[in-house]
PDB file of N, CA and C in Angstrom:
ATOM      1  N   MET A 394     -11.127-114.889  21.303  1.00 79.00           N
ATOM      2  CA  MET A 394     -11.328-113.635  21.992  1.00 79.00           C
ATOM      3  C   MET A 394     -12.524-112.909  21.375  1.00 79.00           C
ATOM      4  N   SER A 395     -13.381-112.413  22.216  1.00 86.00           N
ATOM      5  CA  SER A 395     -14.594-111.752  21.730  1.00 86.00           C
ATOM      6  C   SER A 395     -14.311-110.314  21.299  1.00 86.00           C
ATOM      7  N   THR A 396     -15.226-109.774  20.534  1.00 83.00           N
ATOM      8  CA  THR A 396     -15.120-108.381  20.109  1.00 83.00           C
ATOM      9  C   THR A 396     -15.070-107.467  21.322  1.00 83.00           C
ATOM     10  N   HIS A 397     -15.906-107.760  22.304  1.00 79.00           N
ATOM     11  CA  HIS A 397     -15.919-106.942  23.516  1.00 79.00           C
ATOM     12  C   HIS A 397     -14.555-106.968  24.198  1.00 79.00           C
ATOM     13  N   ASP A 398     -13.928-108.151  24.267  1.00 90.00           N
ATOM     14  CA  ASP A 398     -12.598-108.260  24.886  1.00 90.00           C
ATOM     15  C   ASP A 398     -11.578-107.401  24.154  1.00 90.00           C
ATOM     16  N   ILE A 399     -11.613-107.439  22.834  1.00 93.00           N
ATOM     17  CA  ILE A 399     -10.662-106.661  22.044  1.00 93.00           C
ATOM     18  C   ILE A 399     -10.870-105.167  22.281  1.00 93.00           C
ATOM     19  N   LEU A 400     -12.121-104.717  22.248  1.00 92.00           N
ATOM     20  CA  LEU A 400     -12.409-103.298  22.456  1.00 92.00           C
ATOM     21  C   LEU A 400     -12.061-102.863  23.872  1.00 92.00           C
ATOM     22  N   HIS A 401     -12.319-103.729  24.840  1.00 91.00           N
ATOM     23  CA  HIS A 401     -11.993-103.428  26.238  1.00 91.00           C
ATOM     24  C   HIS A 401     -10.472-103.305  26.397  1.00 91.00           C
ATOM     25  N   ARG A 402      -9.734-104.232  25.818  1.00 94.00           N
ATOM     26  CA  ARG A 402      -8.269-104.197  25.905  1.00 94.00           C
ATOM     27  C   ARG A 402      -7.720-102.943  25.217  1.00 94.00           C
ATOM     28  N   LEU A 403      -8.267-102.599  24.052  1.00 95.00           N
ATOM     29  CA  LEU A 403      -7.838-101.388  23.361  1.00 95.00           C
ATOM     30  C   LEU A 403      -8.130-100.157  24.211  1.00 95.00           C
ATOM     31  N   SER A 404      -9.291-100.105  24.808  1.00 93.00           N
ATOM     32  CA  SER A 404      -9.662 -98.984  25.664  1.00 93.00           C
ATOM     33  C   SER A 404      -8.656 -98.832  26.812  1.00 93.00           C
ATOM     34  N   GLU A 405      -8.273 -99.949  27.413  1.00 93.00           N
ATOM     35  CA  GLU A 405      -7.280 -99.915  28.493  1.00 93.00           C
ATOM     36  C   GLU A 405      -5.924 -99.442  27.980  1.00 93.00           C
ATOM     37  N   THR A 406      -5.526 -99.909  26.809  1.00 95.00           N
ATOM     38  CA  THR A 406      -4.256 -99.495  26.221  1.00 95.00           C
ATOM     39  C   THR A 406      -4.257 -98.003  25.938  1.00 95.00           C
ATOM     40  N   LEU A 407      -5.357 -97.498  25.404  1.00 96.00           N
ATOM     41  CA  LEU A 407      -5.448 -96.066  25.120  1.00 96.00           C
ATOM     42  C   LEU A 407      -5.301 -95.252  26.402  1.00 96.00           C
ATOM     43  N   ALA A 408      -5.883 -95.737  27.485  1.00 94.00           N
ATOM     44  CA  ALA A 408      -5.782 -95.029  28.765  1.00 94.00           C
ATOM     45  C   ALA A 408      -4.322 -94.918  29.207  1.00 94.00           C
ATOM     46  N   THR A 409      -3.515 -95.923  28.893  1.00 94.00           N
ATOM     47  CA  THR A 409      -2.096 -95.854  29.276  1.00 94.00           C
ATOM     48  C   THR A 409      -1.333 -94.831  28.441  1.00 94.00           C
ATOM     49  N   ARG A 410      -1.875 -94.445  27.316  1.00 95.00           N
ATOM     50  CA  ARG A 410      -1.205 -93.475  26.439  1.00 95.00           C
ATOM     51  C   ARG A 410      -1.486 -92.029  26.841  1.00 95.00           C
ATOM     52  N   ARG A 411      -2.378 -91.840  27.783  1.00 92.00           N
ATOM     53  CA  ARG A 411      -2.751 -90.477  28.198  1.00 92.00           C
ATOM     54  C   ARG A 411      -1.563 -89.636  28.589  1.00 92.00           C
ATOM     55  N   ASN A 412      -0.620 -90.244  29.277  1.00 91.00           N
ATOM     56  CA  ASN A 412       0.546 -89.499  29.751  1.00 91.00           C
ATOM     57  C   ASN A 412       1.826 -89.870  28.994  1.00 91.00           C
ATOM     58  N   ALA A 413       1.665 -90.512  27.862  1.00 96.00           N
ATOM     59  CA  ALA A 413       2.829 -90.893  27.057  1.00 96.00           C
ATOM     60  C   ALA A 413       3.367 -89.678  26.315  1.00 96.00           C
ATOM     61  N   ASP A 414       4.528 -89.841  25.752  1.00 96.00           N
ATOM     62  CA  ASP A 414       5.190 -88.771  24.999  1.00 96.00           C
ATOM     63  C   ASP A 414       4.482 -88.572  23.654  1.00 96.00           C
ATOM     64  N   PRO A 415       3.910 -87.386  23.429  1.00 96.00           N
ATOM     65  CA  PRO A 415       3.222 -87.120  22.156  1.00 96.00           C
ATOM     66  C   PRO A 415       4.129 -87.240  20.931  1.00 96.00           C
ATOM     67  N   GLU A 416       5.432 -87.138  21.135  1.00 95.00           N
ATOM     68  CA  GLU A 416       6.377 -87.287  20.026  1.00 95.00           C
ATOM     69  C   GLU A 416       6.523 -88.750  19.607  1.00 95.00           C
ATOM     70  N   LYS A 417       6.145 -89.657  20.517  1.00 96.00           N
ATOM     71  CA  LYS A 417       6.349 -91.083  20.262  1.00 96.00           C
ATOM     72  C   LYS A 417       5.054 -91.867  20.131  1.00 96.00           C
ATOM     73  N   SER A 418       3.931 -91.208  20.422  1.00 96.00           N
ATOM     74  CA  SER A 418       2.644 -91.909  20.400  1.00 96.00           C
ATOM     75  C   SER A 418       1.598 -91.029  19.718  1.00 96.00           C
ATOM     76  N   TYR A 419       1.008 -91.563  18.657  1.00 96.00           N
ATOM     77  CA  TYR A 419      -0.065 -90.844  17.963  1.00 96.00           C
ATOM     78  C   TYR A 419      -1.216 -90.570  18.924  1.00 96.00           C
ATOM     79  N   THR A 420      -1.577 -91.581  19.712  1.00 97.00           N
ATOM     80  CA  THR A 420      -2.683 -91.427  20.667  1.00 97.00           C
ATOM     81  C   THR A 420      -2.364 -90.330  21.676  1.00 97.00           C
ATOM     82  N   ALA A 421      -1.136 -90.339  22.203  1.00 97.00           N
ATOM     83  CA  ALA A 421      -0.737 -89.307  23.163  1.00 97.00           C
ATOM     84  C   ALA A 421      -0.804 -87.919  22.531  1.00 97.00           C
ATOM     85  N   SER A 422      -0.475 -87.826  21.249  1.00 97.00           N
ATOM     86  CA  SER A 422      -0.555 -86.520  20.577  1.00 97.00           C
ATOM     87  C   SER A 422      -2.001 -86.051  20.476  1.00 97.00           C
ATOM     88  N   LEU A 423      -2.922 -86.969  20.252  1.00 97.00           N
ATOM     89  CA  LEU A 423      -4.340 -86.588  20.230  1.00 97.00           C
ATOM     90  C   LEU A 423      -4.775 -86.074  21.600  1.00 97.00           C
ATOM     91  N   PHE A 424      -4.388 -86.806  22.653  1.00 97.00           N
ATOM     92  CA  PHE A 424      -4.730 -86.365  24.013  1.00 97.00           C
ATOM     93  C   PHE A 424      -4.129 -84.992  24.303  1.00 97.00           C
ATOM     94  N   ALA A 425      -2.862 -84.804  23.936  1.00 97.00           N
ATOM     95  CA  ALA A 425      -2.167 -83.544  24.217  1.00 97.00           C
ATOM     96  C   ALA A 425      -2.814 -82.369  23.495  1.00 97.00           C
ATOM     97  N   ASN A 426      -3.353 -82.611  22.312  1.00 97.00           N
ATOM     98  CA  ASN A 426      -3.974 -81.534  21.539  1.00 97.00           C
ATOM     99  C   ASN A 426      -5.415 -81.269  21.934  1.00 97.00           C
ATOM    100  N   GLY A 427      -5.968 -82.099  22.811  1.00 96.00           N
ATOM    101  CA  GLY A 427      -7.279 -81.834  23.366  1.00 96.00           C
ATOM    102  C   GLY A 427      -8.448 -82.318  22.525  1.00 96.00           C
ATOM    103  N   PRO A 428      -9.648 -82.056  23.023  1.00 97.00           N
ATOM    104  CA  PRO A 428     -10.849 -82.605  22.389  1.00 97.00           C
ATOM    105  C   PRO A 428     -11.089 -82.120  20.965  1.00 97.00           C
ATOM    106  N   ASP A 429     -10.724 -80.883  20.654  1.00 97.00           N
ATOM    107  CA  ASP A 429     -10.946 -80.400  19.283  1.00 97.00           C
ATOM    108  C   ASP A 429     -10.176 -81.235  18.270  1.00 97.00           C
ATOM    109  N   SER A 430      -8.955 -81.614  18.631  1.00 96.00           N
ATOM    110  CA  SER A 430      -8.140 -82.449  17.754  1.00 96.00           C
ATOM    111  C   SER A 430      -8.771 -83.829  17.561  1.00 96.00           C
ATOM    112  N   ILE A 431      -9.257 -84.383  18.657  1.00 98.00           N
ATOM    113  CA  ILE A 431      -9.891 -85.705  18.595  1.00 98.00           C
ATOM    114  C   ILE A 431     -11.174 -85.630  17.772  1.00 98.00           C
ATOM    115  N   LEU A 432     -11.966 -84.613  18.015  1.00 98.00           N
ATOM    116  CA  LEU A 432     -13.227 -84.456  17.283  1.00 98.00           C
ATOM    117  C   LEU A 432     -12.989 -84.235  15.792  1.00 98.00           C
ATOM    118  N   LYS A 433     -11.953 -83.483  15.468  1.00 98.00           N
ATOM    119  CA  LYS A 433     -11.607 -83.267  14.066  1.00 98.00           C
ATOM    120  C   LYS A 433     -11.279 -84.604  13.393  1.00 98.00           C
ATOM    121  N   LYS A 434     -10.507 -85.440  14.079  1.00 98.00           N
ATOM    122  CA  LYS A 434     -10.157 -86.750  13.519  1.00 98.00           C
ATOM    123  C   LYS A 434     -11.399 -87.618  13.363  1.00 98.00           C
ATOM    124  N   ILE A 435     -12.311 -87.575  14.321  1.00 98.00           N
ATOM    125  CA  ILE A 435     -13.546 -88.358  14.193  1.00 98.00           C
ATOM    126  C   ILE A 435     -14.309 -87.892  12.961  1.00 98.00           C
ATOM    127  N   GLY A 436     -14.406 -86.588  12.769  1.00 98.00           N
ATOM    128  CA  GLY A 436     -15.090 -86.055  11.587  1.00 98.00           C
ATOM    129  C   GLY A 436     -14.437 -86.502  10.296  1.00 98.00           C
ATOM    130  N   GLU A 437     -13.108 -86.419  10.253  1.00 98.00           N
ATOM    131  CA  GLU A 437     -12.382 -86.846   9.053  1.00 98.00           C
ATOM    132  C   GLU A 437     -12.603 -88.334   8.778  1.00 98.00           C
ATOM    133  N   GLU A 438     -12.505 -89.130   9.827  1.00 98.00           N
ATOM    134  CA  GLU A 438     -12.657 -90.578   9.654  1.00 98.00           C
ATOM    135  C   GLU A 438     -14.087 -90.941   9.260  1.00 98.00           C
ATOM    136  N   CYS A 439     -15.068 -90.222   9.799  1.00 98.00           N
ATOM    137  CA  CYS A 439     -16.460 -90.473   9.406  1.00 98.00           C
ATOM    138  C   CYS A 439     -16.670 -90.140   7.936  1.00 98.00           C
ATOM    139  N   ALA A 440     -16.072 -89.041   7.483  1.00 98.00           N
ATOM    140  CA  ALA A 440     -16.174 -88.674   6.065  1.00 98.00           C
ATOM    141  C   ALA A 440     -15.536 -89.749   5.189  1.00 98.00           C
ATOM    142  N   GLU A 441     -14.394 -90.269   5.620  1.00 98.00           N
ATOM    143  CA  GLU A 441     -13.733 -91.331   4.856  1.00 98.00           C
ATOM    144  C   GLU A 441     -14.568 -92.609   4.850  1.00 98.00           C
ATOM    145  N   LEU A 442     -15.241 -92.896   5.960  1.00 98.00           N
ATOM    146  CA  LEU A 442     -16.128 -94.059   6.013  1.00 98.00           C
ATOM    147  C   LEU A 442     -17.297 -93.884   5.045  1.00 98.00           C
ATOM    148  N   ILE A 443     -17.851 -92.716   5.009  1.00 98.00           N
ATOM    149  CA  ILE A 443     -18.956 -92.435   4.087  1.00 98.00           C
ATOM    150  C   ILE A 443     -18.503 -92.654   2.643  1.00 98.00           C
ATOM    151  N   MET A 444     -17.326 -92.143   2.308  1.00 98.00           N
ATOM    152  CA  MET A 444     -16.816 -92.316   0.942  1.00 98.00           C
ATOM    153  C   MET A 444     -16.553 -93.787   0.642  1.00 98.00           C
ATOM    154  N   ALA A 445     -16.013 -94.521   1.605  1.00 98.00           N
ATOM    155  CA  ALA A 445     -15.764 -95.949   1.402  1.00 98.00           C
ATOM    156  C   ALA A 445     -17.080 -96.691   1.189  1.00 98.00           C
ATOM    157  N   ALA A 446     -18.097 -96.326   1.958  1.00 98.00           N
ATOM    158  CA  ALA A 446     -19.397 -96.982   1.816  1.00 98.00           C
ATOM    159  C   ALA A 446     -20.022 -96.660   0.465  1.00 98.00           C
ATOM    160  N   LYS A 447     -19.847 -95.429   0.004  1.00 98.00           N
ATOM    161  CA  LYS A 447     -20.375 -95.067  -1.315  1.00 98.00           C
ATOM    162  C   LYS A 447     -19.709 -95.896  -2.408  1.00 98.00           C
ATOM    163  N   ASP A 448     -18.419 -96.200  -2.228  1.00 97.00           N
ATOM    164  CA  ASP A 448     -17.696 -97.036  -3.195  1.00 97.00           C
ATOM    165  C   ASP A 448     -18.090 -98.502  -3.081  1.00 97.00           C
ATOM    166  N   GLY A 449     -18.600 -98.887  -1.912  1.00 97.00           N
ATOM    167  CA  GLY A 449     -19.066-100.248  -1.705  1.00 97.00           C
ATOM    168  C   GLY A 449     -17.973-101.303  -1.582  1.00 97.00           C
ATOM    169  N   LYS A 450     -16.746-100.884  -1.326  1.00 96.00           N
ATOM    170  CA  LYS A 450     -15.648-101.842  -1.204  1.00 96.00           C
ATOM    171  C   LYS A 450     -15.517-102.290   0.244  1.00 96.00           C
ATOM    172  N   ARG A 451     -15.802-103.561   0.454  1.00 97.00           N
ATOM    173  CA  ARG A 451     -15.866-104.124   1.804  1.00 97.00           C
ATOM    174  C   ARG A 451     -14.626-103.822   2.636  1.00 97.00           C
ATOM    175  N   LEU A 452     -13.438-104.096   2.105  1.00 98.00           N
ATOM    176  CA  LEU A 452     -12.205-103.900   2.861  1.00 98.00           C
ATOM    177  C   LEU A 452     -12.042-102.445   3.287  1.00 98.00           C
ATOM    178  N   ASN A 453     -12.339-101.520   2.395  1.00 97.00           N
ATOM    179  CA  ASN A 453     -12.228-100.102   2.743  1.00 97.00           C
ATOM    180  C   ASN A 453     -13.256 -99.704   3.799  1.00 97.00           C
ATOM    181  N   ILE A 454     -14.446-100.265   3.716  1.00 98.00           N
ATOM    182  CA  ILE A 454     -15.476 -99.984   4.731  1.00 98.00           C
ATOM    183  C   ILE A 454     -15.007-100.478   6.095  1.00 98.00           C
ATOM    184  N   VAL A 455     -14.454-101.681   6.119  1.00 98.00           N
ATOM    185  CA  VAL A 455     -13.967-102.247   7.387  1.00 98.00           C
ATOM    186  C   VAL A 455     -12.826-101.394   7.943  1.00 98.00           C
ATOM    187  N   ARG A 456     -11.889-101.028   7.092  1.00 98.00           N
ATOM    188  CA  ARG A 456     -10.753-100.229   7.563  1.00 98.00           C
ATOM    189  C   ARG A 456     -11.178 -98.864   8.082  1.00 98.00           C
ATOM    190  N   GLU A 457     -12.047 -98.203   7.368  1.00 98.00           N
ATOM    191  CA  GLU A 457     -12.499 -96.883   7.813  1.00 98.00           C
ATOM    192  C   GLU A 457     -13.371 -96.983   9.063  1.00 98.00           C
ATOM    193  N   SER A 458     -14.164 -98.039   9.162  1.00 98.00           N
ATOM    194  CA  SER A 458     -14.957 -98.261  10.380  1.00 98.00           C
ATOM    195  C   SER A 458     -14.038 -98.440  11.580  1.00 98.00           C
ATOM    196  N   THR A 459     -12.956 -99.179  11.374  1.00 97.00           N
ATOM    197  CA  THR A 459     -11.980 -99.387  12.438  1.00 97.00           C
ATOM    198  C   THR A 459     -11.384 -98.059  12.887  1.00 97.00           C
ATOM    199  N   ASP A 460     -11.055 -97.201  11.931  1.00 98.00           N
ATOM    200  CA  ASP A 460     -10.508 -95.884  12.275  1.00 98.00           C
ATOM    201  C   ASP A 460     -11.508 -95.056  13.077  1.00 98.00           C
ATOM    202  N   VAL A 461     -12.780 -95.097  12.687  1.00 98.00           N
ATOM    203  CA  VAL A 461     -13.812 -94.348  13.416  1.00 98.00           C
ATOM    204  C   VAL A 461     -13.926 -94.871  14.841  1.00 98.00           C
ATOM    205  N   ILE A 462     -14.004 -96.180  14.995  1.00 97.00           N
ATOM    206  CA  ILE A 462     -14.135 -96.778  16.325  1.00 97.00           C
ATOM    207  C   ILE A 462     -12.937 -96.425  17.197  1.00 97.00           C
ATOM    208  N   TYR A 463     -11.735 -96.530  16.625  1.00 97.00           N
ATOM    209  CA  TYR A 463     -10.519 -96.181  17.367  1.00 97.00           C
ATOM    210  C   TYR A 463     -10.601 -94.748  17.891  1.00 97.00           C
ATOM    211  N   HIS A 464     -10.952 -93.804  17.030  1.00 98.00           N
ATOM    212  CA  HIS A 464     -10.974 -92.407  17.447  1.00 98.00           C
ATOM    213  C   HIS A 464     -12.104 -92.126  18.435  1.00 98.00           C
ATOM    214  N   ILE A 465     -13.199 -92.837  18.323  1.00 98.00           N
ATOM    215  CA  ILE A 465     -14.267 -92.709  19.329  1.00 98.00           C
ATOM    216  C   ILE A 465     -13.762 -93.207  20.683  1.00 98.00           C
ATOM    217  N   LEU A 466     -13.027 -94.311  20.682  1.00 97.00           N
ATOM    218  CA  LEU A 466     -12.459 -94.818  21.938  1.00 97.00           C
ATOM    219  C   LEU A 466     -11.484 -93.804  22.538  1.00 97.00           C
ATOM    220  N   VAL A 467     -10.693 -93.140  21.698  1.00 98.00           N
ATOM    221  CA  VAL A 467      -9.789 -92.094  22.195  1.00 98.00           C
ATOM    222  C   VAL A 467     -10.602 -90.997  22.870  1.00 98.00           C
ATOM    223  N   LEU A 468     -11.692 -90.584  22.250  1.00 98.00           N
ATOM    224  CA  LEU A 468     -12.550 -89.546  22.835  1.00 98.00           C
ATOM    225  C   LEU A 468     -13.117 -89.990  24.179  1.00 98.00           C
ATOM    226  N   LEU A 469     -13.589 -91.227  24.235  1.00 97.00           N
ATOM    227  CA  LEU A 469     -14.127 -91.738  25.498  1.00 97.00           C
ATOM    228  C   LEU A 469     -13.074 -91.685  26.596  1.00 97.00           C
ATOM    229  N   VAL A 470     -11.874 -92.163  26.289  1.00 97.00           N
ATOM    230  CA  VAL A 470     -10.801 -92.164  27.283  1.00 97.00           C
ATOM    231  C   VAL A 470     -10.443 -90.734  27.688  1.00 97.00           C
ATOM    232  N   PHE A 471     -10.432 -89.826  26.731  1.00 97.00           N
ATOM    233  CA  PHE A 471     -10.136 -88.424  27.045  1.00 97.00           C
ATOM    234  C   PHE A 471     -11.078 -87.910  28.132  1.00 97.00           C
ATOM    235  N   TYR A 472     -12.336 -88.321  28.064  1.00 97.00           N
ATOM    236  CA  TYR A 472     -13.336 -87.881  29.029  1.00 97.00           C
ATOM    237  C   TYR A 472     -13.513 -88.842  30.202  1.00 97.00           C
ATOM    238  N   GLY A 473     -12.547 -89.761  30.380  1.00 95.00           N
ATOM    239  CA  GLY A 473     -12.567 -90.648  31.546  1.00 95.00           C
ATOM    240  C   GLY A 473     -13.551 -91.797  31.439  1.00 95.00           C
ATOM    241  N   MET A 474     -13.917 -92.133  30.223  1.00 95.00           N
ATOM    242  CA  MET A 474     -14.847 -93.239  30.009  1.00 95.00           C
ATOM    243  C   MET A 474     -14.138 -94.347  29.244  1.00 95.00           C
ATOM    244  N   SER A 475     -14.884 -95.425  29.010  1.00 92.00           N
ATOM    245  CA  SER A 475     -14.314 -96.537  28.251  1.00 92.00           C
ATOM    246  C   SER A 475     -15.412 -97.199  27.434  1.00 92.00           C
ATOM    247  N   ILE A 476     -15.029 -98.219  26.725  1.00 92.00           N
ATOM    248  CA  ILE A 476     -15.999 -98.995  25.949  1.00 92.00           C
ATOM    249  C   ILE A 476     -17.057 -99.597  26.863  1.00 92.00           C
ATOM    250  N   GLU A 477     -16.720 -99.802  28.118  1.00 92.00           N
ATOM    251  CA  GLU A 477     -17.682-100.369  29.063  1.00 92.00           C
ATOM    252  C   GLU A 477     -18.884 -99.446  29.241  1.00 92.00           C
ATOM    253  N   ASP A 478     -18.657 -98.152  29.234  1.00 94.00           N
ATOM    254  CA  ASP A 478     -19.769 -97.197  29.340  1.00 94.00           C
ATOM    255  C   ASP A 478     -20.715 -97.343  28.149  1.00 94.00           C
ATOM    256  N   VAL A 479     -20.144 -97.505  26.964  1.00 94.00           N
ATOM    257  CA  VAL A 479     -20.954 -97.689  25.764  1.00 94.00           C
ATOM    258  C   VAL A 479     -21.677 -99.036  25.818  1.00 94.00           C
ATOM    259  N   SER A 480     -20.976-100.065  26.271  1.00 91.00           N
ATOM    260  CA  SER A 480     -21.593-101.394  26.385  1.00 91.00           C
ATOM    261  C   SER A 480     -22.788-101.374  27.327  1.00 91.00           C
ATOM    262  N   GLN A 481     -22.660-100.675  28.435  1.00 94.00           N
ATOM    263  CA  GLN A 481     -23.777-100.576  29.380  1.00 94.00           C
ATOM    264  C   GLN A 481     -24.986 -99.903  28.740  1.00 94.00           C
ATOM    265  N   GLU A 482     -24.738 -98.852  27.974  1.00 93.00           N
ATOM    266  CA  GLU A 482     -25.847 -98.175  27.299  1.00 93.00           C
ATOM    267  C   GLU A 482     -26.467 -99.070  26.237  1.00 93.00           C
ATOM    268  N   MET A 483     -25.640 -99.823  25.529  1.00 91.00           N
ATOM    269  CA  MET A 483     -26.176-100.769  24.533  1.00 91.00           C
ATOM    270  C   MET A 483     -27.041-101.827  25.214  1.00 91.00           C
ATOM    271  N   ARG A 484     -26.575-102.319  26.361  1.00 92.00           N
ATOM    272  CA  ARG A 484     -27.379-103.310  27.105  1.00 92.00           C
ATOM    273  C   ARG A 484     -28.706-102.689  27.552  1.00 92.00           C
ATOM    274  N   ARG A 485     -28.660-101.434  28.002  1.00 91.00           N
ATOM    275  CA  ARG A 485     -29.889-100.764  28.435  1.00 91.00           C
ATOM    276  C   ARG A 485     -30.881-100.655  27.284  1.00 91.00           C
ATOM    277  N   ARG A 486     -30.381-100.393  26.092  1.00 90.00           N
ATOM    278  CA  ARG A 486     -31.252-100.209  24.930  1.00 90.00           C
ATOM    279  C   ARG A 486     -31.703-101.514  24.284  1.00 90.00           C
ATOM    280  N   GLU A 487     -31.062-102.614  24.626  1.00 89.00           N
ATOM    281  CA  GLU A 487     -31.387-103.885  23.988  1.00 89.00           C
ATOM    282  C   GLU A 487     -32.865-104.217  24.180  1.00 89.00           C
ATOM    283  N   GLY A 488     -33.510-104.538  23.094  1.00 91.00           N
ATOM    284  CA  GLY A 488     -34.918-104.907  23.137  1.00 91.00           C
ATOM    285  C   GLY A 488     -35.873-103.725  23.115  1.00 91.00           C
ATOM    286  N   ILE A 489     -35.334-102.517  23.052  1.00 84.00           N
ATOM    287  CA  ILE A 489     -36.173-101.318  22.998  1.00 84.00           C
ATOM    288  C   ILE A 489     -36.181-100.832  21.553  1.00 84.00           C
ATOM    289  N   SER A 490     -37.341-100.566  21.041  1.00 86.00           N
ATOM    290  CA  SER A 490     -37.456-100.019  19.691  1.00 86.00           C
ATOM    291  C   SER A 490     -36.692 -98.710  19.605  1.00 86.00           C
ATOM    292  N   GLY A 491     -35.998 -98.501  18.490  1.00 81.00           N
ATOM    293  CA  GLY A 491     -35.290 -97.248  18.279  1.00 81.00           C
ATOM    294  C   GLY A 491     -36.222 -96.054  18.325  1.00 81.00           C
ATOM    295  N   VAL A 492     -37.414 -96.235  17.811  1.00 87.00           N
ATOM    296  CA  VAL A 492     -38.418 -95.158  17.830  1.00 87.00           C
ATOM    297  C   VAL A 492     -38.796 -94.843  19.273  1.00 87.00           C
ATOM    298  N   ASP A 493     -39.036 -95.879  20.082  1.00 76.00           N
ATOM    299  CA  ASP A 493     -39.405 -95.678  21.491  1.00 76.00           C
ATOM    300  C   ASP A 493     -38.259 -95.058  22.293  1.00 76.00           C
ATOM    301  N   GLU A 494     -37.038 -95.519  22.034  1.00 79.00           N
ATOM    302  CA  GLU A 494     -35.882 -95.014  22.771  1.00 79.00           C
ATOM    303  C   GLU A 494     -35.676 -93.534  22.472  1.00 79.00           C
ATOM    304  N   LYS A 495     -35.782 -93.163  21.205  1.00 81.00           N
ATOM    305  CA  LYS A 495     -35.612 -91.756  20.812  1.00 81.00           C
ATOM    306  C   LYS A 495     -36.737 -90.896  21.410  1.00 81.00           C
ATOM    307  N   ALA A 496     -37.954 -91.399  21.402  1.00 82.00           N
ATOM    308  CA  ALA A 496     -39.078 -90.658  21.981  1.00 82.00           C
ATOM    309  C   ALA A 496     -38.872 -90.428  23.473  1.00 82.00           C
ATOM    310  N   ALA A 497     -38.327 -91.435  24.164  1.00 82.00           N
ATOM    311  CA  ALA A 497     -38.080 -91.298  25.600  1.00 82.00           C
ATOM    312  C   ALA A 497     -37.018 -90.227  25.868  1.00 82.00           C
ATOM    313  N   ARG A 498     -35.979 -90.182  25.029  1.00 77.00           N
ATOM    314  CA  ARG A 498     -34.943 -89.140  25.185  1.00 77.00           C
ATOM    315  C   ARG A 498     -35.531 -87.758  24.926  1.00 77.00           C
ATOM    316  N   ASN A 499     -36.355 -87.634  23.908  1.00 82.00           N
ATOM    317  CA  ASN A 499     -36.959 -86.341  23.580  1.00 82.00           C
ATOM    318  C   ASN A 499     -37.926 -85.894  24.657  1.00 82.00           C
ATOM    319  N   ALA A 500     -38.602 -86.827  25.318  1.00 83.00           N
ATOM    320  CA  ALA A 500     -39.540 -86.482  26.384  1.00 83.00           C
ATOM    321  C   ALA A 500     -38.812 -85.920  27.599  1.00 83.00           C
ATOM    322  N   LYS A 501     -37.542 -86.288  27.790  1.00 79.00           N
ATOM    323  CA  LYS A 501     -36.759 -85.821  28.940  1.00 79.00           C
ATOM    324  C   LYS A 501     -36.190 -84.431  28.729  1.00 79.00           C
ATOM    325  N   LYS A 502     -36.239 -83.912  27.507  1.00 71.00           N
ATOM    326  CA  LYS A 502     -35.641 -82.591  27.217  1.00 71.00           C
ATOM    327  C   LYS A 502     -36.472 -81.487  27.748  1.00 71.00           C
TER     328      LYS A 502
END
């Protein structure tokens, strides 16, 4: 199973938790508490990832990265999106220099 398949399946599973009982589902509790709750968790998990990276311990980096990705997927689902939306943007950017891509975004502002 590919990474994309796993992320796609997780995204679909998270969507099913939107209307689940917040008392029985951590994901449902995040949805019920709204975007501020989800964003707070993303911030916390990003901080933990930074600390894990500073320590340089591979397993901790992987675990914290997983937590960040999970919470980002929750945010996407909250706003009616999925990993597919991110995949499409990644495909659009493939082969484009990061410098060029950023310049193009800034030119549109």
